Amino acid sequence: MDFDYIIIHETGHEWWGNSVSCTDIADMWIHEGFCTYTESIYVECMYGYETAMRYINAKKPSVTNKGAMVGVYGVNEEGDGDMYNKGMLFLNTLRYVYNDDDKWWATIKGMSDTVFKMKNIGYQEVVEYFSFKAGKNLSPVFEQYLKHSDIPKLEYRLKKIKGKEYELSTRWVTDVSNFNLPVYISTTGKPSYSPIGVSNNWLKTNITLQKESDFKINEDWTYMEVKKL
């Protein structure tokens, strides 16, 4: 890329630090996760959506998933260093939970420019704000990604019934109960994806495939581990 990412990152701290700051250093992810996501916003504005998706997902190998992004409160302890790139991947995941870019960008801008402008805030306030704007309870999603080291694991089975009809079974394996996050799939073999609801309980749905290899799961929009059973 023909820009210095650190200039974009540090400029981002004018919003995620100088405007919106964390009450306790345990929530340093509010600074660094959002600020790293600012890099991808810049890339999307300057180089386009597809390039931004490549930029975000290229960070996956650098995430260790060995510690929680939220630190210990009250003892001056930051969370794990994954708060940078995992924070960006988590926010990209939330974008597709919203599945409405106008609402998503308004939420991001409103956080820094109006709702929390020049304020010190913490984990719970961010969760409540995003849940309100999304119109759904995002507490389990935030808790899994921020307070646990492991990312959600999607387990699925694909069973042929007859002809072009298949039975798709899916579930999330998480540390958090009542975890509900959409998964985007394609049944045509083409990069045209639709969301399906997935929870901690096995869910079954019938899908039509010309051939089994046409079934695709979008792993660029959701930061997860995928396991076919």
JSON list of C-alpha atoms in Angstrom, two decimals:
[
{"chain": "A", "resi": 1, "resn": "MET", "atom": "CA", "xyz": [0.00, 0.00, 0.00]},
{"chain": "A", "resi": 2, "resn": "ASP", "atom": "CA", "xyz": [1.29, 3.46, -0.82]},
{"chain": "A", "resi": 3, "resn": "PHE", "atom": "CA", "xyz": [0.61, 5.07, 2.55]},
{"chain": "A", "resi": 4, "resn": "ASP", "atom": "CA", "xyz": [2.11, 4.91, 6.02]},
{"chain": "A", "resi": 5, "resn": "TYR", "atom": "CA", "xyz": [-0.45, 3.10, 8.16]},
{"chain": "A", "resi": 6, "resn": "ILE", "atom": "CA", "xyz": [0.96, 4.49, 11.40]},
{"chain": "A", "resi": 7, "resn": "ILE", "atom": "CA", "xyz": [0.05, 8.05, 10.36]},
{"chain": "A", "resi": 8, "resn": "ILE", "atom": "CA", "xyz": [-3.55, 6.94, 9.86]},
{"chain": "A", "resi": 9, "resn": "HIS", "atom": "CA", "xyz": [-3.53, 4.93, 13.09]},
{"chain": "A", "resi": 10, "resn": "GLU", "atom": "CA", "xyz": [-2.14, 7.72, 15.27]},
{"chain": "A", "resi": 11, "resn": "THR", "atom": "CA", "xyz": [-4.41, 10.30, 13.66]},
{"chain": "A", "resi": 12, "resn": "GLY", "atom": "CA", "xyz": [-7.27, 7.98, 14.60]},
{"chain": "A", "resi": 13, "resn": "HIS", "atom": "CA", "xyz": [-6.43, 8.60, 18.23]},
{"chain": "A", "resi": 14, "resn": "GLU", "atom": "CA", "xyz": [-7.82, 12.11, 17.81]},
{"chain": "A", "resi": 15, "resn": "TRP", "atom": "CA", "xyz": [-11.19, 10.28, 17.94]},
{"chain": "A", "resi": 16, "resn": "TRP", "atom": "CA", "xyz": [-10.47, 7.02, 19.81]},
{"chain": "A", "resi": 17, "resn": "GLY", "atom": "CA", "xyz": [-8.52, 8.54, 22.65]},
{"chain": "A", "resi": 18, "resn": "ASN", "atom": "CA", "xyz": [-8.70, 12.31, 22.63]},
{"chain": "A", "resi": 19, "resn": "SER", "atom": "CA", "xyz": [-12.47, 12.42, 22.14]},
{"chain": "A", "resi": 20, "resn": "VAL", "atom": "CA", "xyz": [-13.64, 9.03, 23.42]},
{"chain": "A", "resi": 21, "resn": "SER", "atom": "CA", "xyz": [-11.42, 7.60, 26.16]},
{"chain": "A", "resi": 22, "resn": "CYS", "atom": "CA", "xyz": [-11.59, 4.62, 28.49]},
{"chain": "A", "resi": 23, "resn": "THR", "atom": "CA", "xyz": [-12.32, 5.07, 32.19]},
{"chain": "A", "resi": 24, "resn": "ASP", "atom": "CA", "xyz": [-10.06, 2.13, 33.09]},
{"chain": "A", "resi": 25, "resn": "ILE", "atom": "CA", "xyz": [-6.99, 1.01, 31.15]},
{"chain": "A", "resi": 26, "resn": "ALA", "atom": "CA", "xyz": [-8.54, -2.48, 31.09]},
{"chain": "A", "resi": 27, "resn": "ASP", "atom": "CA", "xyz": [-10.71, -1.07, 28.29]},
{"chain": "A", "resi": 28, "resn": "MET", "atom": "CA", "xyz": [-7.76, 0.13, 26.21]},
{"chain": "A", "resi": 29, "resn": "TRP", "atom": "CA", "xyz": [-9.37, -1.84, 23.36]},
{"chain": "A", "resi": 30, "resn": "ILE", "atom": "CA", "xyz": [-11.71, 1.13, 22.97]},
{"chain": "A", "resi": 31, "resn": "HIS", "atom": "CA", "xyz": [-8.66, 3.12, 21.88]},
{"chain": "A", "resi": 32, "resn": "GLU", "atom": "CA", "xyz": [-6.71, 0.54, 19.93]},
{"chain": "A", "resi": 33, "resn": "GLY", "atom": "CA", "xyz": [-9.42, -1.65, 18.43]},
{"chain": "A", "resi": 34, "resn": "PHE", "atom": "CA", "xyz": [-11.35, 1.27, 17.00]},
{"chain": "A", "resi": 35, "resn": "CYS", "atom": "CA", "xyz": [-8.16, 3.03, 15.99]},
{"chain": "A", "resi": 36, "resn": "THR", "atom": "CA", "xyz": [-6.91, 0.02, 14.03]},
{"chain": "A", "resi": 37, "resn": "TYR", "atom": "CA", "xyz": [-10.33, -0.19, 12.41]},
{"chain": "A", "resi": 38, "resn": "THR", "atom": "CA", "xyz": [-9.80, 3.45, 11.38]},
{"chain": "A", "resi": 39, "resn": "GLU", "atom": "CA", "xyz": [-7.01, 2.19, 9.12]},
{"chain": "A", "resi": 40, "resn": "SER", "atom": "CA", "xyz": [-9.47, -0.02, 7.25]},
{"chain": "A", "resi": 41, "resn": "ILE", "atom": "CA", "xyz": [-11.94, 2.87, 6.95]},
{"chain": "A", "resi": 42, "resn": "TYR", "atom": "CA", "xyz": [-9.20, 4.91, 5.30]},
{"chain": "A", "resi": 43, "resn": "VAL", "atom": "CA", "xyz": [-8.35, 2.05, 2.95]},
{"chain": "A", "resi": 44, "resn": "GLU", "atom": "CA", "xyz": [-12.00, 1.61, 2.00]},
{"chain": "A", "resi": 45, "resn": "CYS", "atom": "CA", "xyz": [-12.39, 5.34, 1.29]},
{"chain": "A", "resi": 46, "resn": "MET", "atom": "CA", "xyz": [-9.20, 5.60, -0.74]},
{"chain": "A", "resi": 47, "resn": "TYR", "atom": "CA", "xyz": [-8.86, 2.19, -2.41]},
{"chain": "A", "resi": 48, "resn": "GLY", "atom": "CA", "xyz": [-12.33, 0.64, -2.34]},
{"chain": "A", "resi": 49, "resn": "TYR", "atom": "CA", "xyz": [-14.29, -1.97, -0.44]},
{"chain": "A", "resi": 50, "resn": "GLU", "atom": "CA", "xyz": [-12.57, -5.11, -1.76]},
{"chain": "A", "resi": 51, "resn": "THR", "atom": "CA", "xyz": [-9.14, -3.76, -0.88]},
{"chain": "A", "resi": 52, "resn": "ALA", "atom": "CA", "xyz": [-10.35, -2.91, 2.61]},
{"chain": "A", "resi": 53, "resn": "MET", "atom": "CA", "xyz": [-11.60, -6.46, 3.11]},
{"chain": "A", "resi": 54, "resn": "ARG", "atom": "CA", "xyz": [-8.20, -7.80, 2.05]},
{"chain": "A", "resi": 55, "resn": "TYR", "atom": "CA", "xyz": [-6.50, -5.35, 4.41]},
{"chain": "A", "resi": 56, "resn": "ILE", "atom": "CA", "xyz": [-8.62, -6.46, 7.37]},
{"chain": "A", "resi": 57, "resn": "ASN", "atom": "CA", "xyz": [-8.36, -10.19, 6.76]},
{"chain": "A", "resi": 58, "resn": "ALA", "atom": "CA", "xyz": [-4.62, -10.06, 6.10]},
{"chain": "A", "resi": 59, "resn": "LYS", "atom": "CA", "xyz": [-4.26, -9.37, 9.84]},
{"chain": "A", "resi": 60, "resn": "LYS", "atom": "CA", "xyz": [-5.62, -12.75, 10.93]},
{"chain": "A", "resi": 61, "resn": "PRO", "atom": "CA", "xyz": [-2.24, -14.54, 11.10]},
{"chain": "A", "resi": 62, "resn": "SER", "atom": "CA", "xyz": [-0.98, -11.94, 13.60]},
{"chain": "A", "resi": 63, "resn": "VAL", "atom": "CA", "xyz": [-3.80, -12.64, 16.11]},
{"chain": "A", "resi": 64, "resn": "THR", "atom": "CA", "xyz": [-2.81, -15.14, 18.80]},
{"chain": "A", "resi": 65, "resn": "ASN", "atom": "CA", "xyz": [-6.16, -15.61, 20.60]},
{"chain": "A", "resi": 66, "resn": "LYS", "atom": "CA", "xyz": [-4.23, -16.40, 23.78]},
{"chain": "A", "resi": 67, "resn": "GLY", "atom": "CA", "xyz": [-5.73, -13.72, 26.01]},
{"chain": "A", "resi": 68, "resn": "ALA", "atom": "CA", "xyz": [-8.82, -11.56, 26.43]},
{"chain": "A", "resi": 69, "resn": "MET", "atom": "CA", "xyz": [-8.87, -8.09, 24.90]},
{"chain": "A", "resi": 70, "resn": "VAL", "atom": "CA", "xyz": [-10.42, -6.72, 28.12]},
{"chain": "A", "resi": 71, "resn": "GLY", "atom": "CA", "xyz": [-7.96, -6.50, 31.00]},
{"chain": "A", "resi": 72, "resn": "VAL", "atom": "CA", "xyz": [-8.48, -6.68, 34.76]},
{"chain": "A", "resi": 73, "resn": "TYR", "atom": "CA", "xyz": [-10.32, -3.69, 36.16]},
{"chain": "A", "resi": 74, "resn": "GLY", "atom": "CA", "xyz": [-9.00, -1.59, 39.00]},
{"chain": "A", "resi": 75, "resn": "VAL", "atom": "CA", "xyz": [-5.37, -2.75, 38.92]},
{"chain": "A", "resi": 76, "resn": "ASN", "atom": "CA", "xyz": [-3.94, -0.77, 35.98]},
{"chain": "A", "resi": 77, "resn": "GLU", "atom": "CA", "xyz": [-3.82, -3.79, 33.65]},
{"chain": "A", "resi": 78, "resn": "GLU", "atom": "CA", "xyz": [-4.41, -3.65, 29.91]},
{"chain": "A", "resi": 79, "resn": "GLY", "atom": "CA", "xyz": [-5.93, -6.49, 27.95]},
{"chain": "A", "resi": 80, "resn": "ASP", "atom": "CA", "xyz": [-4.06, -8.68, 25.49]},
{"chain": "A", "resi": 81, "resn": "GLY", "atom": "CA", "xyz": [-2.20, -7.13, 22.57]},
{"chain": "A", "resi": 82, "resn": "ASP", "atom": "CA", "xyz": [-4.75, -8.76, 20.25]},
{"chain": "A", "resi": 83, "resn": "MET", "atom": "CA", "xyz": [-6.86, -5.65, 20.96]},
{"chain": "A", "resi": 84, "resn": "TYR", "atom": "CA", "xyz": [-5.36, -4.06, 17.83]},
{"chain": "A", "resi": 85, "resn": "ASN", "atom": "CA", "xyz": [-5.94, -6.50, 14.98]},
{"chain": "A", "resi": 86, "resn": "LYS", "atom": "CA", "xyz": [-8.52, -8.72, 16.68]},
{"chain": "A", "resi": 87, "resn": "GLY", "atom": "CA", "xyz": [-10.33, -5.52, 17.63]},
{"chain": "A", "resi": 88, "resn": "MET", "atom": "CA", "xyz": [-10.48, -4.54, 13.96]},
{"chain": "A", "resi": 89, "resn": "LEU", "atom": "CA", "xyz": [-11.65, -8.02, 12.93]},
{"chain": "A", "resi": 90, "resn": "PHE", "atom": "CA", "xyz": [-14.33, -7.92, 15.63]},
{"chain": "A", "resi": 91, "resn": "LEU", "atom": "CA", "xyz": [-15.64, -4.55, 14.45]},
{"chain": "A", "resi": 92, "resn": "ASN", "atom": "CA", "xyz": [-15.72, -5.82, 10.88]},
{"chain": "A", "resi": 93, "resn": "THR", "atom": "CA", "xyz": [-17.81, -8.74, 12.17]},
{"chain": "A", "resi": 94, "resn": "LEU", "atom": "CA", "xyz": [-20.22, -6.32, 13.83]},
{"chain": "A", "resi": 95, "resn": "ARG", "atom": "CA", "xyz": [-20.65, -4.51, 10.54]},
{"chain": "A", "resi": 96, "resn": "TYR", "atom": "CA", "xyz": [-22.28, -7.64, 9.12]},
{"chain": "A", "resi": 97, "resn": "VAL", "atom": "CA", "xyz": [-24.34, -8.19, 12.24]},
{"chain": "A", "resi": 98, "resn": "TYR", "atom": "CA", "xyz": [-25.88, -4.81, 11.41]},
{"chain": "A", "resi": 99, "resn": "ASN", "atom": "CA", "xyz": [-26.08, -5.74, 7.69]},
{"chain": "A", "resi": 100, "resn": "ASP", "atom": "CA", "xyz": [-26.91, -2.09, 7.02]},
{"chain": "A", "resi": 101, "resn": "ASP", "atom": "CA", "xyz": [-23.98, 0.16, 6.13]},
{"chain": "A", "resi": 102, "resn": "ASP", "atom": "CA", "xyz": [-25.87, 3.42, 6.59]},
{"chain": "A", "resi": 103, "resn": "LYS", "atom": "CA", "xyz": [-26.76, 2.41, 10.14]},
{"chain": "A", "resi": 104, "resn": "TRP", "atom": "CA", "xyz": [-23.27, 1.04, 10.76]},
{"chain": "A", "resi": 105, "resn": "TRP", "atom": "CA", "xyz": [-21.36, 4.14, 9.73]},
{"chain": "A", "resi": 106, "resn": "ALA", "atom": "CA", "xyz": [-23.81, 6.37, 11.60]},
{"chain": "A", "resi": 107, "resn": "THR", "atom": "CA", "xyz": [-23.15, 4.29, 14.71]},
{"chain": "A", "resi": 108, "resn": "ILE", "atom": "CA", "xyz": [-19.37, 4.63, 14.37]},
{"chain": "A", "resi": 109, "resn": "LYS", "atom": "CA", "xyz": [-19.53, 8.37, 13.69]},
{"chain": "A", "resi": 110, "resn": "GLY", "atom": "CA", "xyz": [-22.11, 9.00, 16.40]},
{"chain": "A", "resi": 111, "resn": "MET", "atom": "CA", "xyz": [-19.96, 7.26, 19.00]},
{"chain": "A", "resi": 112, "resn": "SER", "atom": "CA", "xyz": [-17.09, 9.71, 18.58]},
{"chain": "A", "resi": 113, "resn": "ASP", "atom": "CA", "xyz": [-18.88, 12.85, 17.43]},
{"chain": "A", "resi": 114, "resn": "THR", "atom": "CA", "xyz": [-21.96, 13.05, 19.64]},
{"chain": "A", "resi": 115, "resn": "VAL", "atom": "CA", "xyz": [-22.91, 10.28, 22.08]},
{"chain": "A", "resi": 116, "resn": "PHE", "atom": "CA", "xyz": [-19.54, 9.84, 23.82]},
{"chain": "A", "resi": 117, "resn": "LYS", "atom": "CA", "xyz": [-17.73, 12.95, 22.60]},
{"chain": "A", "resi": 118, "resn": "MET", "atom": "CA", "xyz": [-15.19, 14.19, 25.18]},
{"chain": "A", "resi": 119, "resn": "LYS", "atom": "CA", "xyz": [-16.20, 11.47, 27.63]},
{"chain": "A", "resi": 120, "resn": "ASN", "atom": "CA", "xyz": [-14.58, 8.62, 29.52]},
{"chain": "A", "resi": 121, "resn": "ILE", "atom": "CA", "xyz": [-16.49, 5.38, 29.05]},
{"chain": "A", "resi": 122, "resn": "GLY", "atom": "CA", "xyz": [-16.21, 1.65, 29.64]},
{"chain": "A", "resi": 123, "resn": "TYR", "atom": "CA", "xyz": [-17.12, -1.74, 28.23]},
{"chain": "A", "resi": 124, "resn": "GLN", "atom": "CA", "xyz": [-20.76, -1.77, 29.29]},
{"chain": "A", "resi": 125, "resn": "GLU", "atom": "CA", "xyz": [-21.54, 1.64, 27.81]},
{"chain": "A", "resi": 126, "resn": "VAL", "atom": "CA", "xyz": [-20.15, 0.55, 24.43]},
{"chain": "A", "resi": 127, "resn": "VAL", "atom": "CA", "xyz": [-22.15, -2.69, 24.49]},
{"chain": "A", "resi": 128, "resn": "GLU", "atom": "CA", "xyz": [-25.38, -0.88, 25.35]},
{"chain": "A", "resi": 129, "resn": "TYR", "atom": "CA", "xyz": [-24.81, 1.77, 22.68]},
{"chain": "A", "resi": 130, "resn": "PHE", "atom": "CA", "xyz": [-24.15, -0.73, 19.88]},
{"chain": "A", "resi": 131, "resn": "SER", "atom": "CA", "xyz": [-27.03, -2.95, 21.00]},
{"chain": "A", "resi": 132, "resn": "PHE", "atom": "CA", "xyz": [-29.40, 0.01, 20.95]},
{"chain": "A", "resi": 133, "resn": "LYS", "atom": "CA", "xyz": [-28.26, 1.12, 17.50]},
{"chain": "A", "resi": 134, "resn": "ALA", "atom": "CA", "xyz": [-28.41, -2.41, 16.09]},
{"chain": "A", "resi": 135, "resn": "GLY", "atom": "CA", "xyz": [-31.82, -3.07, 17.65]},
{"chain": "A", "resi": 136, "resn": "LYS", "atom": "CA", "xyz": [-30.66, -6.38, 19.15]},
{"chain": "A", "resi": 137, "resn": "ASN", "atom": "CA", "xyz": [-28.85, -7.61, 22.25]},
{"chain": "A", "resi": 138, "resn": "LEU", "atom": "CA", "xyz": [-25.17, -7.80, 21.37]},
{"chain": "A", "resi": 139, "resn": "SER", "atom": "CA", "xyz": [-23.95, -8.57, 24.91]},
{"chain": "A", "resi": 140, "resn": "PRO", "atom": "CA", "xyz": [-23.09, -12.24, 24.18]},
{"chain": "A", "resi": 141, "resn": "VAL", "atom": "CA", "xyz": [-21.21, -11.26, 21.02]},
{"chain": "A", "resi": 142, "resn": "PHE", "atom": "CA", "xyz": [-19.14, -8.59, 22.78]},
{"chain": "A", "resi": 143, "resn": "GLU", "atom": "CA", "xyz": [-18.47, -10.91, 25.71]},
{"chain": "A", "resi": 144, "resn": "GLN", "atom": "CA", "xyz": [-17.17, -13.76, 23.56]},
{"chain": "A", "resi": 145, "resn": "TYR", "atom": "CA", "xyz": [-14.84, -11.65, 21.45]},
{"chain": "A", "resi": 146, "resn": "LEU", "atom": "CA", "xyz": [-13.62, -9.29, 24.18]},
{"chain": "A", "resi": 147, "resn": "LYS", "atom": "CA", "xyz": [-13.66, -11.22, 27.45]},
{"chain": "A", "resi": 148, "resn": "HIS", "atom": "CA", "xyz": [-12.54, -14.63, 26.20]},
{"chain": "A", "resi": 149, "resn": "SER", "atom": "CA", "xyz": [-9.44, -15.59, 24.27]},
{"chain": "A", "resi": 150, "resn": "ASP", "atom": "CA", "xyz": [-11.12, -18.01, 21.84]},
{"chain": "A", "resi": 151, "resn": "ILE", "atom": "CA", "xyz": [-13.10, -16.84, 18.86]},
{"chain": "A", "resi": 152, "resn": "PRO", "atom": "CA", "xyz": [-16.46, -18.46, 18.05]},
{"chain": "A", "resi": 153, "resn": "LYS", "atom": "CA", "xyz": [-16.27, -21.85, 16.36]},
{"chain": "A", "resi": 154, "resn": "LEU", "atom": "CA", "xyz": [-18.84, -22.62, 13.67]},
{"chain": "A", "resi": 155, "resn": "GLU", "atom": "CA", "xyz": [-19.56, -26.32, 13.33]},
{"chain": "A", "resi": 156, "resn": "TYR", "atom": "CA", "xyz": [-21.59, -27.52, 10.38]},
{"chain": "A", "resi": 157, "resn": "ARG", "atom": "CA", "xyz": [-22.73, -30.63, 8.54]},
{"chain": "A", "resi": 158, "resn": "LEU", "atom": "CA", "xyz": [-23.90, -30.84, 4.96]},
{"chain": "A", "resi": 159, "resn": "LYS", "atom": "CA", "xyz": [-25.96, -33.92, 4.15]},
{"chain": "A", "resi": 160, "resn": "LYS", "atom": "CA", "xyz": [-27.38, -34.78, 0.75]},
{"chain": "A", "resi": 161, "resn": "ILE", "atom": "CA", "xyz": [-31.06, -35.69, 0.89]},
{"chain": "A", "resi": 162, "resn": "LYS", "atom": "CA", "xyz": [-31.78, -36.39, -2.76]},
{"chain": "A", "resi": 163, "resn": "GLY", "atom": "CA", "xyz": [-31.04, -34.78, -6.08]},
{"chain": "A", "resi": 164, "resn": "LYS", "atom": "CA", "xyz": [-30.10, -31.15, -5.47]},
{"chain": "A", "resi": 165, "resn": "GLU", "atom": "CA", "xyz": [-31.56, -31.01, -1.96]},
{"chain": "A", "resi": 166, "resn": "TYR", "atom": "CA", "xyz": [-29.21, -30.87, 1.01]},
{"chain": "A", "resi": 167, "resn": "GLU", "atom": "CA", "xyz": [-29.69, -30.54, 4.75]},
{"chain": "A", "resi": 168, "resn": "LEU", "atom": "CA", "xyz": [-27.43, -27.95, 6.37]},
{"chain": "A", "resi": 169, "resn": "SER", "atom": "CA", "xyz": [-26.91, -28.24, 10.15]},
{"chain": "A", "resi": 170, "resn": "THR", "atom": "CA", "xyz": [-25.10, -25.45, 12.01]},
{"chain": "A", "resi": 171, "resn": "ARG", "atom": "CA", "xyz": [-24.24, -24.38, 15.54]},
{"chain": "A", "resi": 172, "resn": "TRP", "atom": "CA", "xyz": [-21.86, -22.09, 17.42]},
{"chain": "A", "resi": 173, "resn": "VAL", "atom": "CA", "xyz": [-19.44, -23.47, 20.00]},
{"chain": "A", "resi": 174, "resn": "THR", "atom": "CA", "xyz": [-18.59, -20.63, 22.39]},
{"chain": "A", "resi": 175, "resn": "ASP", "atom": "CA", "xyz": [-17.64, -19.87, 25.98]},
{"chain": "A", "resi": 176, "resn": "VAL", "atom": "CA", "xyz": [-20.75, -17.68, 26.23]},
{"chain": "A", "resi": 177, "resn": "SER", "atom": "CA", "xyz": [-24.28, -19.03, 26.36]},
{"chain": "A", "resi": 178, "resn": "ASN", "atom": "CA", "xyz": [-27.09, -17.63, 24.18]},
{"chain": "A", "resi": 179, "resn": "PHE", "atom": "CA", "xyz": [-24.57, -16.73, 21.50]},
{"chain": "A", "resi": 180, "resn": "ASN", "atom": "CA", "xyz": [-26.29, -15.71, 18.29]},
{"chain": "A", "resi": 181, "resn": "LEU", "atom": "CA", "xyz": [-24.42, -14.43, 15.27]},
{"chain": "A", "resi": 182, "resn": "PRO", "atom": "CA", "xyz": [-25.40, -14.60, 11.59]},
{"chain": "A", "resi": 183, "resn": "VAL", "atom": "CA", "xyz": [-23.31, -16.56, 9.12]},
{"chain": "A", "resi": 184, "resn": "TYR", "atom": "CA", "xyz": [-23.21, -15.61, 5.47]},
{"chain": "A", "resi": 185, "resn": "ILE", "atom": "CA", "xyz": [-23.43, -18.43, 2.94]},
{"chain": "A", "resi": 186, "resn": "SER", "atom": "CA", "xyz": [-23.63, -18.89, -0.80]},
{"chain": "A", "resi": 187, "resn": "THR", "atom": "CA", "xyz": [-25.39, -21.80, -2.48]},
{"chain": "A", "resi": 188, "resn": "THR", "atom": "CA", "xyz": [-24.46, -20.86, -6.04]},
{"chain": "A", "resi": 189, "resn": "GLY", "atom": "CA", "xyz": [-20.68, -21.03, -5.92]},
{"chain": "A", "resi": 190, "resn": "LYS", "atom": "CA", "xyz": [-20.62, -17.30, -6.59]},
{"chain": "A", "resi": 191, "resn": "PRO", "atom": "CA", "xyz": [-19.61, -14.47, -4.19]},
{"chain": "A", "resi": 192, "resn": "SER", "atom": "CA", "xyz": [-23.22, -13.58, -3.45]},
{"chain": "A", "resi": 193, "resn": "TYR", "atom": "CA", "xyz": [-23.96, -14.22, 0.20]},
{"chain": "A", "resi": 194, "resn": "SER", "atom": "CA", "xyz": [-27.08, -14.29, 2.36]},
{"chain": "A", "resi": 195, "resn": "PRO", "atom": "CA", "xyz": [-27.23, -14.49, 6.17]},
{"chain": "A", "resi": 196, "resn": "ILE", "atom": "CA", "xyz": [-28.57, -17.43, 8.13]},
{"chain": "A", "resi": 197, "resn": "GLY", "atom": "CA", "xyz": [-29.19, -17.37, 11.86]},
{"chain": "A", "resi": 198, "resn": "VAL", "atom": "CA", "xyz": [-26.91, -19.59, 13.94]},
{"chain": "A", "resi": 199, "resn": "SER", "atom": "CA", "xyz": [-27.06, -20.19, 17.70]},
{"chain": "A", "resi": 200, "resn": "ASN", "atom": "CA", "xyz": [-25.51, -22.55, 20.26]},
{"chain": "A", "resi": 201, "resn": "ASN", "atom": "CA", "xyz": [-28.18, -25.13, 19.42]},
{"chain": "A", "resi": 202, "resn": "TRP", "atom": "CA", "xyz": [-28.09, -27.22, 16.28]},
{"chain": "A", "resi": 203, "resn": "LEU", "atom": "CA", "xyz": [-30.27, -25.68, 13.60]},
{"chain": "A", "resi": 204, "resn": "LYS", "atom": "CA", "xyz": [-31.23, -27.45, 10.38]},
{"chain": "A", "resi": 205, "resn": "THR", "atom": "CA", "xyz": [-32.30, -25.95, 7.10]},
{"chain": "A", "resi": 206, "resn": "ASN", "atom": "CA", "xyz": [-32.76, -27.36, 3.61]},
{"chain": "A", "resi": 207, "resn": "ILE", "atom": "CA", "xyz": [-30.82, -25.77, 0.78]},
{"chain": "A", "resi": 208, "resn": "THR", "atom": "CA", "xyz": [-30.56, -26.42, -2.95]},
{"chain": "A", "resi": 209, "resn": "LEU", "atom": "CA", "xyz": [-27.17, -26.94, -4.58]},
{"chain": "A", "resi": 210, "resn": "GLN", "atom": "CA", "xyz": [-26.30, -27.76, -8.17]},
{"chain": "A", "resi": 211, "resn": "LYS", "atom": "CA", "xyz": [-23.25, -29.49, -6.69]},
{"chain": "A", "resi": 212, "resn": "GLU", "atom": "CA", "xyz": [-21.90, -29.69, -3.15]},
{"chain": "A", "resi": 213, "resn": "SER", "atom": "CA", "xyz": [-18.85, -27.56, -3.98]},
{"chain": "A", "resi": 214, "resn": "ASP", "atom": "CA", "xyz": [-21.21, -24.63, -4.66]},
{"chain": "A", "resi": 215, "resn": "PHE", "atom": "CA", "xyz": [-21.71, -24.27, -0.91]},
{"chain": "A", "resi": 216, "resn": "LYS", "atom": "CA", "xyz": [-19.50, -21.48, 0.47]},
{"chain": "A", "resi": 217, "resn": "ILE", "atom": "CA", "xyz": [-19.20, -19.83, 3.88]},
{"chain": "A", "resi": 218, "resn": "ASN", "atom": "CA", "xyz": [-17.99, -16.24, 3.95]},
{"chain": "A", "resi": 219, "resn": "GLU", "atom": "CA", "xyz": [-15.09, -16.10, 6.39]},
{"chain": "A", "resi": 220, "resn": "ASP", "atom": "CA", "xyz": [-14.10, -12.55, 5.42]},
{"chain": "A", "resi": 221, "resn": "TRP", "atom": "CA", "xyz": [-17.13, -10.96, 7.05]},
{"chain": "A", "resi": 222, "resn": "THR", "atom": "CA", "xyz": [-17.15, -12.95, 10.30]},
{"chain": "A", "resi": 223, "resn": "TYR", "atom": "CA", "xyz": [-14.05, -13.61, 12.38]},
{"chain": "A", "resi": 224, "resn": "MET", "atom": "CA", "xyz": [-14.50, -17.24, 13.37]},
{"chain": "A", "resi": 225, "resn": "GLU", "atom": "CA", "xyz": [-13.13, -20.75, 13.24]},
{"chain": "A", "resi": 226, "resn": "VAL", "atom": "CA", "xyz": [-15.00, -23.04, 10.85]},
{"chain": "A", "resi": 227, "resn": "LYS", "atom": "CA", "xyz": [-15.15, -26.81, 11.29]},
{"chain": "A", "resi": 228, "resn": "LYS", "atom": "CA", "xyz": [-16.97, -29.21, 8.99]},
{"chain": "A", "resi": 229, "resn": "LEU", "atom": "CA", "xyz": [-18.12, -32.36, 10.78]}
]
